C-alpha atoms as one frame of an Amber mdcrd trajectory, in Angstrom:
protein
 137.052 101.278  89.960 137.689 103.605  87.047 136.468 107.172  86.656 132.730
 107.271  85.994 130.574 110.255  85.078 127.724 111.049  87.435 124.391 110.117
  85.924 122.132 113.137  85.303 119.866 112.453  88.299 122.887 111.948  90.573
 124.299 115.247  89.317 120.970 116.926  90.111 121.079 115.669  93.709 124.697
 116.813  94.026 123.890 120.377  92.966 120.537 120.643  94.775 122.175 120.286
  98.179 122.767 123.262 100.457 123.966 123.648 104.035 120.391 123.866 105.328
 119.170 121.108 103.000 121.629 118.209 103.066 120.686 115.497 100.597 121.868
 112.326 102.241 119.914 109.185 103.007 120.243 107.658 106.441 119.571 104.516
 108.414 119.643 103.958 112.165 120.281 100.288 112.933 119.933  98.814 116.418
 121.887  95.660 117.320 121.924  93.352 120.305 125.102  92.711 122.302 128.109
  91.156 120.563 128.480  87.572 121.809 131.880  86.460 123.064 133.139  83.257
 121.426 134.232  80.460 123.769 137.627  81.376 125.190 137.834  84.602 123.184
 136.955  88.280 123.175 133.916  89.756 121.379 134.519  91.290 117.974 135.710
  94.903 117.840 132.677  96.436 116.123 134.409  99.694 115.174 137.273  97.813
 113.529 134.787  95.518 111.780 132.788  98.468 110.443 135.911 100.218 109.176
 137.323  97.119 107.494 134.106  96.152 105.747 133.260  99.706 104.638 136.750
 100.107 103.172 136.188  96.915 101.162 133.171  98.406  99.301 134.661  99.972
  96.134 131.916 102.597  95.787 132.688 103.963  99.260 136.235 104.844  98.175
 134.972 107.180  95.433 134.660 110.965  95.592 133.088 113.494  93.223 135.258
 115.805  91.143 134.461 118.296  88.383 135.374 117.458  84.791 136.018 119.596
  81.733 133.716 117.578  79.501 130.803 117.411  79.423 130.588 121.065  80.453
 129.072 121.278  83.917 129.548 117.566  84.544 131.217 115.690  87.384 132.672
 112.231  87.816 133.336 109.610  90.434 137.006 108.885  90.913 138.982 106.962
  93.509 140.140 109.107  96.422 143.948 108.805  96.391 144.106 109.743 100.079
 141.210 107.571 101.215 141.267 106.934 104.965 138.296 104.995 106.290 138.853
 106.454 109.783 137.704 109.827 108.451 134.317 108.245 107.744 133.794 105.678
 110.528 133.678 107.019 114.098 132.491 105.895 117.529 130.439 107.986 119.957
 129.728 106.751 123.477 126.380 107.815 124.912 124.935 107.850 128.434 123.364
 104.471 129.054 120.357 105.558 131.156 118.021 105.918 128.157 120.161 104.638
 125.328 117.396 104.343 122.700 116.242 107.937 123.219 119.824 109.216 123.197
 120.624 107.464 119.922 117.572 109.013 118.256 118.452 112.483 119.569 122.068
 112.219 118.418 121.056 110.752 115.056 118.937 113.870 114.449 121.917 116.120
 115.182 124.189 114.096 112.904 121.619 114.082 110.095 121.599 117.898 110.161
 125.206 118.040 108.997 126.032 117.690 105.298 128.711 115.139 104.453 132.080
 116.627 103.490 132.062 117.106  99.724 135.812 116.831  99.149 135.757 113.257
 100.479 133.748 110.171  99.488 130.257 111.390 100.534 129.307 109.023 103.337
 129.684 108.556 107.104 129.086 105.792 109.655 128.786 106.243 113.412 128.988
 103.480 115.994 126.813 104.575 118.935 127.755 102.666 122.063 127.220 102.907
 125.815 124.110 100.785 126.476 124.304  98.941 129.827 123.472  95.574 128.214
 126.167  95.902 125.526 123.742  96.588 122.680 124.678  99.323 120.215 123.465
 101.266 117.197 124.980 102.251 113.865 123.997 105.386 111.957 124.770 105.337
 108.228 124.677 108.456 106.017 124.994 108.170 102.221 124.678 111.161  99.891
 121.732 110.774  97.520 124.115 111.247  94.576 125.874 108.091  95.745 122.787
 105.934  95.972 119.017 105.706  95.828 117.227 103.507  98.349 117.896 100.233
  96.522 121.541 101.054  95.932 121.936 102.236  99.538 120.693  98.860 100.757
 123.196  97.098  98.496 126.072  99.284  99.742 125.074  99.144 103.391 124.510
  95.395 103.276 128.253  94.912 102.824 128.788  95.570 106.524 126.590  92.670
 107.689 128.123  89.316 108.579 125.990  87.304 106.167 126.727  89.453 103.089
 130.387  90.094 103.925 131.027  86.366 104.455 129.329  85.469 101.187 131.078
  88.143  99.115 133.062  86.979  96.130 134.875  89.179  93.625 132.872  89.635
  90.454 134.101  87.528  87.550 135.501  89.529  84.714 133.599  89.072  81.522
 135.500  88.545  78.304 135.623  91.788  76.306 133.460  91.813  73.210 135.338
  93.037  70.108 133.750  96.139  68.556 131.896  95.740  65.311 133.598  96.994
  62.218 132.289 100.432  61.226 130.092 100.604  58.181 131.551 103.902  57.046
 134.811 104.284  55.206 136.463 105.976  58.214 137.616 103.757  61.100 136.039
 104.687  64.413 133.108 106.561  62.875 129.615 105.067  62.818 128.193 104.183
  59.431 125.067 105.701  57.893 122.770 103.117  59.458 124.161 103.716  62.905
 124.009 107.499  62.437 120.346 107.188  61.524 119.768 105.091  64.628 121.508
 107.665  66.827 119.396 110.421  65.314 116.209 108.444  65.973 117.299 107.822
  69.579 117.972 111.524  70.149 114.616 112.507  68.700 112.943 109.853  70.836
 114.707 111.193  73.934 113.591 114.720  73.079 110.013 113.560  72.567 109.992
 111.696  75.885 111.505 114.711  77.664 108.747 116.957  76.267 106.096 114.423
  77.303 107.499 114.054  80.824 107.939 117.818  81.165 104.343 118.408  80.146
 103.180 115.837  82.717 105.181 117.559  85.444 103.738 120.977  84.568 100.176
 119.619  84.454 100.560 118.011  87.869 102.303 120.977  89.512 100.289 123.123
  91.884 100.907 126.468  90.279  98.245 127.989  92.509 100.662 127.492  95.412
  98.338 125.376  97.549 100.921 123.474  99.666  99.582 122.358 103.034 100.690
 125.098 105.427 101.477 122.822 108.377 103.825 120.758 106.216 105.588 123.667
 104.523 108.587 125.172 106.233 111.173 127.879 105.951 113.976 125.553 106.887
 115.544 126.049 110.299 118.439 123.800 109.336 117.604 121.535 112.294 116.328
 117.984 112.220 114.131 115.935 114.486 113.813 112.151 114.181 111.162 109.778
 115.520 110.611 106.072 114.976 107.701 103.641 115.042 107.348  99.889 114.610
 104.244  98.133 113.257 103.609  94.365 113.182 103.856  93.218 109.570 101.349
  90.391 110.026  98.668  92.896 110.995  99.415  94.996 107.921  99.023  91.901
 105.742  95.828  90.918 107.573  94.291  94.249 106.615  95.584  93.835 103.046
  93.991  90.387 102.709  90.680  91.678 104.046  90.494  94.791 101.866  92.581
  94.083  98.758  95.381  96.164  97.331  98.935  96.005  98.641 100.693  96.244
 101.990 102.064  99.596 100.830  98.488 100.835 100.316  97.740  99.935 103.935
 100.833 101.763 105.186 100.021 104.857 103.131  96.504 104.869 104.606  98.034
 104.582 108.090 100.216 107.620 107.350  97.153 109.549 106.140  95.237 108.685
 109.310  98.184 109.603 111.521  98.423 113.009 109.849  94.707 113.599 110.418
  95.099 112.670 114.090  98.181 114.908 114.357  96.270 117.887 112.938  93.494
 117.278 115.460  95.812 116.902 118.468  97.594 120.120 117.468  94.275 121.931
 117.382  94.783 122.760 113.710  91.943 122.834 111.195  92.130 120.187 108.518
  93.649 121.507 105.290  91.316 122.690 102.566  92.846 120.121 100.224  94.467
 116.800 101.056  98.268 116.989 101.374 100.113 115.445  98.466 102.752 112.779
  98.955 105.506 111.827  96.568 105.863 108.036  96.599 109.205 107.170  94.947
 109.231 104.251  92.520 112.362 102.352  91.569 112.888 101.909  87.835 115.230
  98.990  88.424 114.003  95.675  87.066 113.055  93.125  89.764 115.949  90.776
  90.442 118.438  92.938  88.536 121.636  94.071  90.291 121.405  97.579  91.781
 123.905  99.107  89.349 125.451 102.561  89.725 123.511 105.765  90.166 119.914
 106.624  90.973 117.098 105.081  88.980 113.899 106.652  90.246 110.535 107.981
  89.277 107.567 108.540  91.540 103.821 108.517  91.968 101.765 111.361  93.419
  99.137 110.575  96.009  96.727 112.964  97.711  96.664 111.502 101.229  92.968
 111.492 102.265  93.356 113.204 105.643  90.017 114.986 105.228  88.211 111.606
 105.122  87.063 110.703 108.666  86.502 106.971 108.089  89.645 104.756 108.217
  88.218 102.153 105.825  87.250 104.857 103.339  90.751 106.343 103.612  92.278
 102.977 102.726  89.884 102.545  99.793  90.773 106.020  98.502  94.498 105.275
  98.739  94.091 101.933  96.984  92.091 103.400  94.096  94.517 106.319  93.659
  97.547 104.021  93.644  95.838 101.718  91.147  95.356 104.725  88.855  99.005
 105.687  89.288 100.185 102.209  88.359  97.881 102.079  85.351  99.254 105.420
  84.111 102.847 104.355  84.749 105.858 106.247  86.159 106.120 108.631  83.176
 103.045 110.647  84.170 102.621 113.298  86.839 104.969 115.480  88.822 106.611
 112.392  90.278 108.228 111.942  86.878 110.422 114.991  87.488 113.262 112.542
  88.198 112.880 111.232  84.645 113.023 114.777  83.317 116.280 115.307  85.238
 117.712 112.310  83.389 117.219 114.147  80.091 118.784 117.490  80.987 122.417
 118.341  80.123 124.940 118.693  82.988 125.156 122.467  82.605 121.407 122.753
  83.230 121.789 120.928  86.540 124.720 123.078  87.627 123.076 126.448  86.959
 119.435 125.432  87.383 119.828 124.004  90.897 119.067 127.319  92.716 115.763
 127.573  90.831 114.853 123.880  90.998 115.570 123.544  94.731 112.436 125.501
  95.655 110.171 123.740  93.176 109.415 120.718  95.385 106.745 122.612  97.333
 104.851 123.124  94.053 104.866 119.379  93.433 104.247 117.666  96.775 103.963
 118.265 100.528 105.845 115.313 101.945 107.799 112.240 100.913 106.612 108.730
 101.823 108.939 105.966 100.668 109.498 102.278 101.289 113.025 100.817 101.360
 113.226  97.007 101.030 115.656  95.024 103.180 116.990  91.477 102.814 114.545
  88.929 104.177 117.194  86.887 105.971 118.210  87.607 109.568 121.209  89.962
 109.692 123.974  90.523 112.230 127.175  92.493 112.784 130.043  90.847 114.617
 127.543  88.210 115.716 125.229  90.846 117.221 121.692  90.393 115.804 120.040
  93.273 113.966 116.976  94.141 116.019 115.626  97.098 114.042 116.597  99.331
 111.135 114.904 102.686 110.661 115.456 104.303 107.232 115.605 108.094 106.950
 114.928 110.224 103.880 116.141 113.777 103.169 113.934 116.860 103.279 113.471
 118.998 100.186 113.591 122.792 100.490 110.343 124.187 101.866 109.171 120.866
 103.291 109.104 119.668 106.850 108.395 115.926 106.835 109.676 112.728 105.207
 108.522 109.213 106.099 110.529 106.097 105.214 109.520 102.483 105.924 111.388
  99.155 105.857 109.879  95.723 106.569 112.285  93.457 108.466 111.941  90.461
 110.773 108.142  90.546 110.862 107.852  94.253 111.564 107.680  97.504 109.601
 110.304  99.927 110.888 109.353 103.547 110.206 111.738 106.471 110.355 110.297
 110.007 110.393 112.538 112.993 109.656 111.228 116.512 110.199 112.407 120.083
 110.358 113.054 120.602 114.070 111.325 123.986 114.243 108.329 123.144 112.055
 107.505 119.796 113.704 108.748 119.834 117.317 106.131 117.210 118.286 107.238
 114.522 115.834 106.924 111.827 118.524 103.165 112.453 118.595 102.928 111.795
 114.858 104.972 108.599 115.263 102.672 107.370 118.049  99.610 108.094 115.894
 100.808 105.507 113.343 100.186 102.678 115.829  96.776 104.078 116.750  95.737
 104.254 113.098  96.722 100.633 112.435  94.568  99.699 115.450  91.592 101.354
 113.728  92.126  99.275 110.579  92.811  96.068 112.526  90.702  96.403 115.705
  90.809  93.908 118.592  88.078  91.267 118.740  85.722  90.645 121.642  88.303
  88.457 123.361  91.016  91.134 123.072  92.819  89.447 120.181  93.210  90.987
 116.768  90.494  90.234 114.243
């Protein structure tokens, strides 16, 4: 892979990171035992992970500064790449393996990836009595958004690795002859087109910037319980919801499955406030719901391609059905307005800033998230087919999102194998009772999909 400049949004993520605010995505995958083939030994999972990760070209790339554009950076192949510096095994006590993996994953997610190397890590977590194991994957947000992370991480699974074929090289298209009298220079028509494009970009940047300012909470009303002076620690909790029940609620009420899940998050937050003995906030906490700008069915492509919607989670509404209706109507309004409106469009604004602005503006921009939203709630799609590693079936995969400065909670969800796997990441000091919030998610789905008289679900 040749040298490639970081896209503006990737550059923003690279410079926004600090020691207390690492900006990597994560996923904690749980697998069953590796089956032994007849007359043979089970696959060496660590060796398999290392070999397949090393075969993903993007994972051999590191970030380096460049002279031009000023303030920019580029991806380039690491000449000293050693996959063993990125893929490691940790053996855990087997008594409560699931709890130990979650605890260790939180500790590992606290640590930024090493910036002089390709910015990713994988950990094989072994030691379960039944031979099952887990894999923790960390990818810097500059390396991938959620869709791209899935594409990169999928390369380790048996089904994708076995079906991989090198991309066919397309025949180069000869450049058009310039219309000007000087070879290599665009003609008058092309110059006019470039000028129009630049003016259009400037106009869109002004429009997006105005939307961000209008949607920002300049009165500083972030929800106190969800705002944090970062302790630099992380706590992780997980939850699993039956996907068929989510769809049953969707069919009964309208909207989307994501609307149902957002309403479940809102209800869980309300329950969490109550169980903590905290008064409900004066205004509903605001969630940033990331939206991919990639076209459906298109290849992931390099770099981040994100915008986002803003949603005031209706935690002050006591009725679960009314909460779902409020979420559905708000998301319908967001979709009608499109991803270029609201503070969620700040990612689009980042795409239109020069590299130097990202390099020197990062210290100021890093604290701006609390003016825009209180927490992140995102959904990361996974392949629909059953996945395995070394023949061991994937049982669950919990995605994990990074925390912005001044925020204490991020919720990520992935449907897989008939269930929605939810990963919650929190500041360890601000939310020490994250398990209670995770448990409340199941309770809130029960309120939307209550049992019938015979004990079955309606």
